[in-house]
Amino acid sequence: MSGRSSTASNNYLPFAPGFVDNDGPKIVSTRFGYEDSHTLARSLATGGYDGLKLALRRSPAEVAAEVKEAVLLGRGGAGFPAGIKWGFMPPVWPRYLVVNGDESEPGTYKDRMLMERDPHQLIEGSLITCYALGLNQCFLYVRGEMAQAQENVAQALNDAYAAGFVGKNILGSDVSIDVVLHWGAGAYIVGEETALIESLEGNRGMPRLKPPFFPAAKGLYMKPTIVNNVETLANVPWLMLNGAAEYRKFGSEASPGTRMVAVSGHVKRPGVYEIEQGVVSFRDLFYGDNYCQGIRDDNELKAFVPGGGSAPWFFEDQLDLLQEGRDVGSAGSMLGSGALIVMDHTTDIVKACLRLVRFFARESCGKCTPCREGTAWEEKVLQRILDGHGRPNDIDLLLEIGKNISPGTYPVASFAEQGLDTVPFPPKQTTICPLGPSSVAPITSAIRRFRGEFEAKIDAAQSARVEA
Amino acid sequence: MSRLSTENEALAREIIARYPRPKSALIPLLHLVQEQDGYVADDAMEHLAELVGVTPAEVLGTCSFYEMFIRHPVGKYKIDVCTNLSCQLVGGEELLHHAEQKLGIRPGGTTEDGMFTLEDVECIAACTEAPCLQVNYRYEYKLSNEDFDQLVDELRQGDRPEIPNHGTLGLVRQHIAPDRLAGIAAPEVTGTPAWFASRQPEPEAAK
């Protein structure tokens, strides 16, 4: 595919491109084949809001039980079952639902697509959730940089309010729920649920300490609050219509249903795919004809990020692992936010590692010292290695800084290759949230596997210094 | 520049009314200021402080945390080139370098004619369409150097009318007709919604 077309206006798409239909089962991308998938008309013509109608005929408790039975795993990163999370709410009102659309994990591209291409599905899922939880105020937090998503969600909400699907007396019933569109202003950390709540209160988006501030008990305005990811809630309408038993027919026993994954980097056909959870291996995804069709130029795979910039890297040894949360976790990484970044053998590992570390250094909110200072040092040391000014003890220094942010052994997949037991994810942390430890992931992954490349750069710097 | 216009102040009040507490509206209101002036001025922050009932320092505290708020005038078009890993692997840094050459500025800088501000940014969620960039938060995908040159030329000639000036986000806003609003209450108002109580077989009183 070439880049922009010659006429400017043709390039302006009303929704996100990059979705690849792989002929597999679809739960959240069913309308993606339509150019007008974001409109109320298309939504209604294809079963939109039918799940809501069905839910309103049942009791809130029954609706919540259906979702719990389906084992709807959170799609934001942690993979916690939504039904169980909902159960953590104490019987206190008011209570709130906050939809997390602050997608900014490096490599992640799915929530924006779901918001731009099928905003009504998300609104319907949010409404069913509000109904199940007995609450009437929902905030839909969209990342600041996503102007098109804000626009499409705003239009969808305006249409849905006017048509009686949202607001006062939904579908003529006594149920009244408001859904308010809120948007951010550029801060990765706000994707963390307590930081998201701070941001929604109009404050600097810094995470709160858990405990005591578990959002389900003390969230928005210190009231019980459920924070769910966009993709998680987008599953709810289908689940409601077809039931938990049907939902569980897809995917594996522990990870039912499908999930949206974005594969980027050095593959022949990068794209966003809806795949069954727990049954597709990384090899299938990268090399399969229905998926990415191999590494570009038939190059060799060097490393890949299995679940967003925060995830420890995998290598060819892990290709046959299924994309199953538990398996990936015990192998020392995570599926995270469904972001896979593939690096072929031409990749400069130090450079790639630096780029991810730099992200965390830039996005550290500054609340915890180990992260605020540590990420900046990691970046500085990696930059000098890359620039040819590396010092002999820099590799140890990097690992040492990492230990201050994440003490003990950091999970690294390549332990297996060295005959050591892998350390399960997640790691320990000296910080309030996982942003700091995430910066350690690329460093330990790259150094453990490609230490020679770091040493070569440092040695070259040393000999240059001696000659000069 | 200045405080919110009368029209925008009315819009601001509408936005504030959608939240249980006024301060929650602060980020959308700062965006409204940036839409009006292209950046966030001190006077405007003082105005927002009055509207939501906090001190100007608290408004500045929030404003200064978020990357998108800029407290000085910038170009009409802010070009944000992604250089994060997915883009870097397929030429994001080279694209940024080309943009620097083409525009004659470094990231953070603005061209002398006030048309363009360049920035290197973190992942903007278009990873499969790399390398990519945003112009005032509108996407351009899979750009070659030639594509970039063409984009800049089109912007200079006014051939991209769909891209609004810096500061404007979504062109559609949420509006809730008063008779459609379920009712936003302060967090101090307790009690379950009537519809919930009547639909629960076992009332919470059992606890």
Coordinates of C-alpha atoms in Angstrom, one line a residue, chain A residues 20-466:
Chain A
V20 CA -7.5 -7.0 8.6
D21 CA -10.3 -9.5 8.3
N22 CA -8.9 -13.0 9.0
D23 CA -12.1 -15.0 8.5
G24 CA -12.1 -16.0 12.2
P25 CA -15.0 -15.5 14.6
K26 CA -15.9 -11.9 15.3
I27 CA -17.4 -10.4 18.4
V28 CA -16.3 -6.8 18.5
S29 CA -15.4 -6.1 14.9
T30 CA -18.7 -7.4 13.3
R31 CA -19.5 -4.0 11.7
F32 CA -16.0 -3.2 10.5
G33 CA -16.8 -4.2 7.0
Y34 CA -19.2 -1.3 6.6
E35 CA -17.9 2.2 5.7
D36 CA -20.7 3.7 7.8
S37 CA -20.1 1.4 10.8
H38 CA -19.9 4.4 13.1
T39 CA -23.5 5.6 12.5
L40 CA -26.6 4.9 14.4
A41 CA -28.4 3.8 11.3
R42 CA -25.9 1.1 10.6
S43 CA -25.7 0.1 14.2
L44 CA -29.5 -0.3 14.4
A45 CA -29.6 -2.2 11.0
T46 CA -27.2 -4.7 12.4
G47 CA -28.6 -5.4 15.8
G48 CA -27.3 -2.4 17.7
Y49 CA -28.9 -1.8 21.1
D50 CA -30.6 -5.2 21.0
G51 CA -28.4 -6.4 23.8
L52 CA -29.5 -3.4 25.9
K53 CA -33.2 -4.2 25.2
L54 CA -32.6 -7.7 26.4
A55 CA -30.7 -6.6 29.5
L56 CA -33.5 -4.3 30.5
R57 CA -35.9 -7.2 30.6
R58 CA -33.7 -9.0 33.1
S59 CA -32.7 -8.0 36.6
P60 CA -29.4 -6.1 37.1
A61 CA -28.1 -9.1 39.1
E62 CA -28.9 -11.5 36.3
V63 CA -27.0 -9.3 33.8
A64 CA -24.0 -9.1 36.1
A65 CA -24.1 -12.9 36.6
E66 CA -24.1 -13.5 32.9
V67 CA -20.9 -11.4 32.5
K68 CA -19.3 -13.1 35.4
E69 CA -20.1 -16.6 34.0
A70 CA -18.6 -15.6 30.7
V71 CA -15.2 -14.8 32.3
L72 CA -14.8 -11.6 30.4
L73 CA -11.2 -10.8 30.9
G74 CA -10.1 -7.1 31.0
R75 CA -8.5 -6.1 27.8
G76 CA -6.6 -3.1 29.1
G77 CA -3.5 -4.9 30.2
A78 CA -4.0 -6.7 33.6
G79 CA -6.5 -9.2 32.2
F80 CA -8.6 -9.3 35.3
P81 CA -12.1 -10.7 34.9
A82 CA -14.6 -7.9 34.6
G83 CA -17.4 -9.8 36.4
I84 CA -15.2 -10.3 39.5
K85 CA -14.1 -6.7 39.5
W86 CA -17.7 -5.6 39.4
G87 CA -18.3 -7.7 42.5
F88 CA -15.8 -5.8 44.5
M89 CA -18.2 -2.8 44.8
P90 CA -19.5 -2.3 48.3
P91 CA -23.3 -1.4 48.6
V92 CA -22.6 2.4 48.5
W93 CA -24.1 5.0 46.3
P94 CA -23.4 7.1 44.3
R95 CA -21.1 4.9 42.3
Y96 CA -19.6 5.4 38.9
L97 CA -18.5 3.7 35.7
V98 CA -15.4 5.1 34.0
V99 CA -14.6 3.8 30.5
N100 CA -10.8 3.8 29.9
G101 CA -10.2 5.0 26.4
D102 CA -6.8 6.5 27.2
E103 CA -5.0 4.1 24.9
S104 CA -1.3 5.0 24.8
E105 CA 0.8 1.9 25.5
P106 CA 3.5 1.7 22.8
G107 CA 2.3 -0.5 20.0
T108 CA -1.4 -0.5 21.1
Y109 CA -4.0 0.2 18.4
K110 CA -7.4 -1.2 19.0
D111 CA -9.4 1.0 21.4
R112 CA -9.1 3.9 19.0
M113 CA -10.4 1.7 16.2
L114 CA -13.3 0.5 18.3
M115 CA -14.2 4.0 19.3
E116 CA -13.9 5.5 15.8
R117 CA -15.5 2.6 13.9
D118 CA -18.2 1.4 16.3
P119 CA -18.9 3.9 19.0
H120 CA -22.5 2.7 19.5
Q121 CA -21.2 -0.8 20.4
L122 CA -19.1 0.8 23.2
I123 CA -22.0 3.0 24.4
E124 CA -24.3 0.0 24.5
G125 CA -21.8 -2.0 26.4
S126 CA -21.3 0.8 28.9
L127 CA -25.1 1.2 29.4
I128 CA -25.5 -2.5 30.0
T129 CA -22.7 -2.4 32.5
C130 CA -24.3 0.7 34.3
Y131 CA -27.5 -1.2 34.5
A132 CA -25.9 -4.3 35.9
L133 CA -24.1 -2.2 38.6
G134 CA -27.1 -0.1 39.4
L135 CA -25.5 3.2 38.6
N136 CA -26.6 6.2 36.5
Q137 CA -23.5 8.2 35.8
C138 CA -20.9 7.0 33.4
F139 CA -17.8 8.8 32.1
L140 CA -16.2 7.8 28.8
Y141 CA -12.6 9.0 29.0
V142 CA -11.1 9.3 25.5
R143 CA -7.4 10.0 25.0
G144 CA -6.8 13.7 24.2
E145 CA -4.9 13.2 21.0
M146 CA -7.7 11.1 19.4
A147 CA -9.8 14.0 17.9
Q148 CA -11.6 11.6 15.5
A149 CA -12.6 9.2 18.2
Q150 CA -13.9 12.1 20.3
E151 CA -15.8 13.3 17.4
N152 CA -17.3 10.0 16.5
V153 CA -18.2 9.2 20.1
A154 CA -19.7 12.7 20.6
Q155 CA -21.9 12.2 17.5
A156 CA -22.9 8.7 18.5
L157 CA -23.9 10.0 22.0
N158 CA -25.9 12.9 20.5
D159 CA -27.7 10.5 18.2
A160 CA -28.3 7.9 21.0
Y161 CA -29.6 10.5 23.4
A162 CA -32.0 11.9 20.8
A163 CA -33.2 8.4 19.9
G164 CA -33.8 7.5 23.5
F165 CA -31.1 4.9 24.0
V166 CA -29.2 7.0 26.6
G167 CA -30.3 9.5 29.2
K168 CA -33.8 9.8 30.7
N169 CA -36.2 6.9 30.5
I170 CA -34.1 4.7 28.2
L171 CA -36.2 2.9 25.6
G172 CA -39.3 4.2 27.4
S173 CA -38.5 2.3 30.6
D174 CA -37.9 3.8 34.1
V175 CA -34.2 3.4 33.7
S176 CA -32.2 6.6 33.4
I177 CA -28.4 6.7 32.8
D178 CA -26.2 9.5 31.6
V179 CA -23.1 8.9 29.6
V180 CA -20.7 11.8 29.5
L181 CA -17.8 12.1 27.0
H182 CA -14.6 13.3 28.7
W183 CA -11.2 13.6 27.1
G184 CA -7.7 13.8 28.2
A185 CA -4.7 16.0 27.3
G186 CA -1.7 13.8 26.7
A187 CA -0.4 11.7 29.5
Y188 CA 0.3 8.0 29.3
I189 CA 0.1 7.5 33.0
V190 CA -3.6 8.4 32.9
G191 CA -4.2 5.0 31.5
E192 CA -3.5 3.6 35.0
E193 CA -6.9 3.5 36.7
T194 CA -6.3 5.6 39.8
A195 CA -4.4 8.2 37.7
L196 CA -7.4 8.2 35.3
I197 CA -9.7 9.0 38.2
E198 CA -7.4 11.8 39.4
S199 CA -7.5 13.2 35.9
L200 CA -11.2 13.0 35.8
E201 CA -11.4 15.0 39.0
G202 CA -9.5 17.7 37.2
N203 CA -6.1 17.1 38.8
R204 CA -2.6 16.1 37.7
G205 CA -2.8 12.5 36.6
M206 CA -0.8 10.9 39.3
P207 CA -1.6 7.4 40.6
R208 CA -3.0 6.8 44.0
L209 CA -1.7 4.3 46.5
K210 CA -3.5 0.9 46.5
P211 CA -4.5 0.2 49.3
P212 CA -6.5 2.1 50.4
F213 CA -7.6 3.6 47.1
F214 CA -8.9 0.6 45.2
P215 CA -11.3 2.3 42.8
A216 CA -14.1 -0.3 43.3
A217 CA -14.3 0.9 46.9
K218 CA -12.7 4.4 46.9
G219 CA -12.6 5.8 43.3
L220 CA -14.0 8.9 41.7
Y221 CA -14.8 11.4 44.4
M222 CA -13.8 8.6 46.8
K223 CA -17.0 6.7 45.8
P224 CA -17.1 3.2 44.4
T225 CA -16.0 3.3 40.8
I226 CA -15.4 0.6 38.2
V227 CA -12.8 1.4 35.5
N228 CA -13.1 -0.8 32.4
N229 CA -11.2 -0.8 29.2
V230 CA -13.0 0.2 25.9
E231 CA -12.5 -3.3 24.3
T232 CA -13.8 -5.0 27.5
L233 CA -17.0 -3.1 27.4
A234 CA -17.3 -3.5 23.6
N235 CA -17.7 -7.2 24.2
V236 CA -20.7 -6.8 26.5
P237 CA -23.5 -6.3 23.8
W238 CA -22.6 -9.5 22.0
L239 CA -22.3 -11.3 25.2
M240 CA -25.7 -10.1 26.3
L241 CA -27.4 -11.1 23.1
N242 CA -25.7 -14.5 22.7
G243 CA -25.2 -15.5 26.3
A244 CA -22.2 -16.6 28.3
A245 CA -22.3 -20.2 27.0
E246 CA -22.0 -19.1 23.4
Y247 CA -19.2 -16.7 24.4
R248 CA -17.3 -19.4 26.0
K249 CA -17.3 -21.5 22.8
F250 CA -14.7 -19.1 21.5
G251 CA -11.2 -19.1 22.8
S252 CA -9.7 -21.3 25.5
E253 CA -11.2 -22.5 28.8
A254 CA -9.2 -19.9 30.9
S255 CA -9.4 -17.1 28.3
P256 CA -12.8 -17.3 26.5
G257 CA -13.8 -15.0 23.6
T258 CA -11.6 -13.1 21.2
R259 CA -9.3 -10.2 21.5
M260 CA -8.1 -7.4 19.3
V261 CA -4.3 -7.5 18.6
A262 CA -2.3 -5.0 16.7
V263 CA 0.8 -6.4 15.1
S264 CA 3.3 -3.8 14.0
G265 CA 7.0 -3.6 13.0
H266 CA 8.8 -5.9 10.6
V267 CA 6.0 -8.2 9.4
K268 CA 4.7 -8.4 5.9
R269 CA 1.1 -7.6 6.7
P270 CA 0.9 -5.4 9.9
G271 CA -2.6 -4.9 11.0
V272 CA -5.3 -5.1 13.7
Y273 CA -6.7 -8.7 13.9
E274 CA -9.5 -10.1 16.0
I275 CA -8.2 -13.5 17.2
E276 CA -9.6 -16.2 19.5
Q277 CA -7.9 -16.0 22.8
G278 CA -5.7 -18.8 24.0
V279 CA -5.7 -20.8 20.8
V280 CA -3.5 -18.8 18.3
S281 CA 0.2 -19.1 18.8
F282 CA 2.6 -16.3 18.2
R283 CA 4.0 -18.3 15.2
D284 CA 0.5 -18.5 13.7
L285 CA 0.0 -14.8 14.1
F286 CA 3.4 -13.7 12.6
Y287 CA 3.7 -16.3 9.9
G288 CA 0.1 -17.5 9.1
D289 CA -1.5 -16.8 5.8
N290 CA -4.6 -15.4 7.5
Y291 CA -2.5 -13.1 9.6
C292 CA 0.8 -11.3 9.1
Q293 CA 2.2 -13.7 6.5
G294 CA 5.8 -13.7 7.7
I295 CA 8.7 -11.4 8.5
R296 CA 9.5 -8.7 5.9
D297 CA 11.9 -9.7 3.2
D298 CA 11.8 -13.2 4.8
N299 CA 14.3 -12.0 7.3
E300 CA 15.0 -13.7 10.6
L301 CA 13.0 -12.8 13.7
K302 CA 15.2 -11.3 16.4
A303 CA 12.8 -10.4 19.1
F304 CA 9.2 -9.4 19.7
V305 CA 7.2 -7.5 22.2
P306 CA 4.2 -9.7 23.1
G307 CA 2.0 -7.2 24.9
G308 CA 2.9 -3.5 24.6
G309 CA 6.0 -1.5 25.5
S310 CA 5.7 -2.6 29.2
A311 CA 6.1 -6.3 28.4
P312 CA 9.4 -8.2 28.7
W313 CA 10.4 -9.3 25.2
F314 CA 10.1 -12.8 23.7
F315 CA 12.3 -14.5 21.1
E316 CA 12.0 -17.3 18.6
D317 CA 12.0 -19.8 21.6
Q318 CA 8.6 -18.5 22.6
L319 CA 7.0 -18.5 19.1
D320 CA 5.0 -21.7 19.7
L321 CA 3.4 -20.4 22.9
L322 CA -0.3 -19.8 22.6
Q323 CA -1.5 -16.3 23.3
E324 CA -2.9 -17.4 26.6
G325 CA -2.5 -15.0 29.6
R326 CA -1.4 -17.7 32.0
D327 CA 1.1 -19.4 29.8
V328 CA 2.6 -16.1 28.7
G329 CA 2.7 -14.9 32.3
S330 CA 4.6 -18.0 33.5
A331 CA 7.0 -17.6 30.6
G332 CA 7.9 -14.2 32.1
S333 CA 5.9 -11.7 30.1
M334 CA 2.3 -10.6 29.5
L335 CA -0.2 -10.2 26.8
G336 CA -1.0 -6.8 28.2
S337 CA -2.9 -4.5 25.8
G338 CA -2.7 -6.7 22.7
A339 CA 0.2 -4.9 21.1
L340 CA 2.8 -7.0 19.3
I341 CA 5.9 -5.4 17.9
V342 CA 8.1 -7.5 15.7
M343 CA 11.8 -6.9 15.2
D344 CA 13.8 -8.6 12.5
H345 CA 17.6 -9.4 12.5
T346 CA 18.5 -6.0 11.1
T347 CA 17.2 -4.2 14.3
D348 CA 19.7 -2.3 16.4
I349 CA 18.7 -3.7 19.8
V350 CA 20.4 -0.9 21.8
K351 CA 18.5 1.7 19.8
A352 CA 15.2 -0.2 20.1
C353 CA 15.7 -0.6 23.8
L354 CA 16.6 3.1 24.3
R355 CA 13.4 4.2 22.4
L356 CA 11.1 2.3 24.8
V357 CA 13.0 3.4 27.8
R358 CA 12.9 7.0 26.6
F359 CA 9.1 6.7 26.4
F360 CA 8.9 5.7 30.1
A361 CA 11.3 8.5 31.1
R362 CA 9.2 11.0 29.3
E363 CA 6.0 9.7 30.7
S364 CA 7.0 9.2 34.3
C365 CA 4.6 11.4 36.4
G366 CA 7.3 12.1 38.9
K367 CA 5.5 11.0 42.0
C368 CA 7.8 8.2 43.0
T369 CA 11.6 8.8 43.2
P370 CA 12.8 5.4 41.9
C371 CA 10.8 5.9 38.7
R372 CA 11.3 9.7 38.3
E373 CA 15.1 9.5 38.7
G374 CA 15.7 5.9 37.6
T375 CA 14.0 6.2 34.2
A376 CA 16.0 9.3 33.4
W377 CA 19.2 7.6 34.3
E378 CA 18.4 4.6 32.3
E379 CA 17.8 6.8 29.3
K380 CA 21.0 8.7 29.8
V381 CA 23.2 5.6 30.1
L382 CA 21.6 3.9 27.1
Q383 CA 21.9 7.1 25.0
R384 CA 25.6 7.3 25.7
I385 CA 26.1 3.7 24.8
L386 CA 24.3 4.2 21.5
D387 CA 26.3 7.5 20.9
G388 CA 29.6 5.7 21.3
H389 CA 30.5 7.0 24.7
G390 CA 29.6 3.9 26.7
R391 CA 31.7 3.1 29.8
P392 CA 32.8 -0.4 30.8
N393 CA 30.5 -0.6 33.8
D394 CA 27.4 0.8 32.1
I395 CA 25.7 -2.6 31.6
D396 CA 26.0 -3.3 35.3
L397 CA 24.9 0.2 36.1
L398 CA 21.7 -0.2 33.9
L399 CA 20.8 -3.5 35.7
E400 CA 21.5 -1.8 39.1
I401 CA 19.2 1.1 38.3
G402 CA 16.6 -1.4 37.3
K403 CA 16.9 -3.2 40.6
N404 CA 16.2 0.0 42.5
I405 CA 12.9 0.3 40.6
S406 CA 12.1 -3.4 40.5
P407 CA 14.0 -5.3 43.2
G408 CA 14.8 -9.0 43.0
T409 CA 14.9 -11.0 39.8
Y410 CA 13.2 -9.4 36.9
P411 CA 11.0 -11.7 34.7
V412 CA 12.9 -12.5 31.6
A413 CA 11.8 -15.1 29.1
S414 CA 15.4 -16.0 28.1
F415 CA 16.1 -17.5 31.5
A416 CA 14.6 -20.7 30.0
E417 CA 17.2 -20.7 27.3
Q418 CA 19.9 -20.6 30.0
G419 CA 18.4 -23.5 31.9
L420 CA 17.1 -21.2 34.6
D421 CA 13.5 -21.1 35.8
T422 CA 11.6 -18.2 34.3
V423 CA 10.3 -15.6 36.7
P424 CA 6.6 -15.1 36.4
F425 CA 5.2 -11.7 35.6
P426 CA 4.5 -9.2 37.2
P427 CA 7.7 -8.1 38.9
K428 CA 8.2 -6.5 42.3
Q429 CA 8.2 -2.7 42.5
T430 CA 9.3 0.1 44.7
T431 CA 6.8 2.5 43.0
I432 CA 3.1 3.1 43.4
C433 CA 2.3 2.0 39.8
P434 CA 3.9 -0.3 37.2
L435 CA 5.3 2.5 35.0
G436 CA 8.7 2.4 36.6
P437 CA 9.1 -1.4 36.4
S438 CA 7.9 -1.3 32.8
S439 CA 11.0 0.7 31.9
V440 CA 13.1 -2.2 33.2
A441 CA 11.5 -4.7 30.8
P442 CA 13.3 -3.7 27.6
I443 CA 16.6 -3.3 29.4
T444 CA 16.7 -6.7 31.1
S445 CA 15.2 -8.4 28.0
A446 CA 17.8 -6.9 25.7
I447 CA 20.8 -7.2 27.9
R448 CA 20.2 -10.8 28.9
R449 CA 19.7 -11.9 25.3
F450 CA 22.0 -9.5 23.4
R451 CA 24.6 -8.5 25.9
G452 CA 27.2 -8.8 23.2
E453 CA 25.7 -6.0 21.2
F454 CA 25.9 -3.7 24.2
E455 CA 29.5 -4.8 24.9
A456 CA 30.5 -4.3 21.3
K457 CA 29.3 -0.7 21.3
I458 CA 31.1 0.0 24.7
D459 CA 34.3 -1.7 23.5
A460 CA 34.3 0.4 20.3
A461 CA 33.9 3.5 22.4
Q462 CA 36.8 2.5 24.7
S463 CA 39.2 1.7 21.8
A464 CA 38.2 5.0 20.1
R465 CA 39.1 6.8 23.4
V466 CA 42.5 5.1 23.7

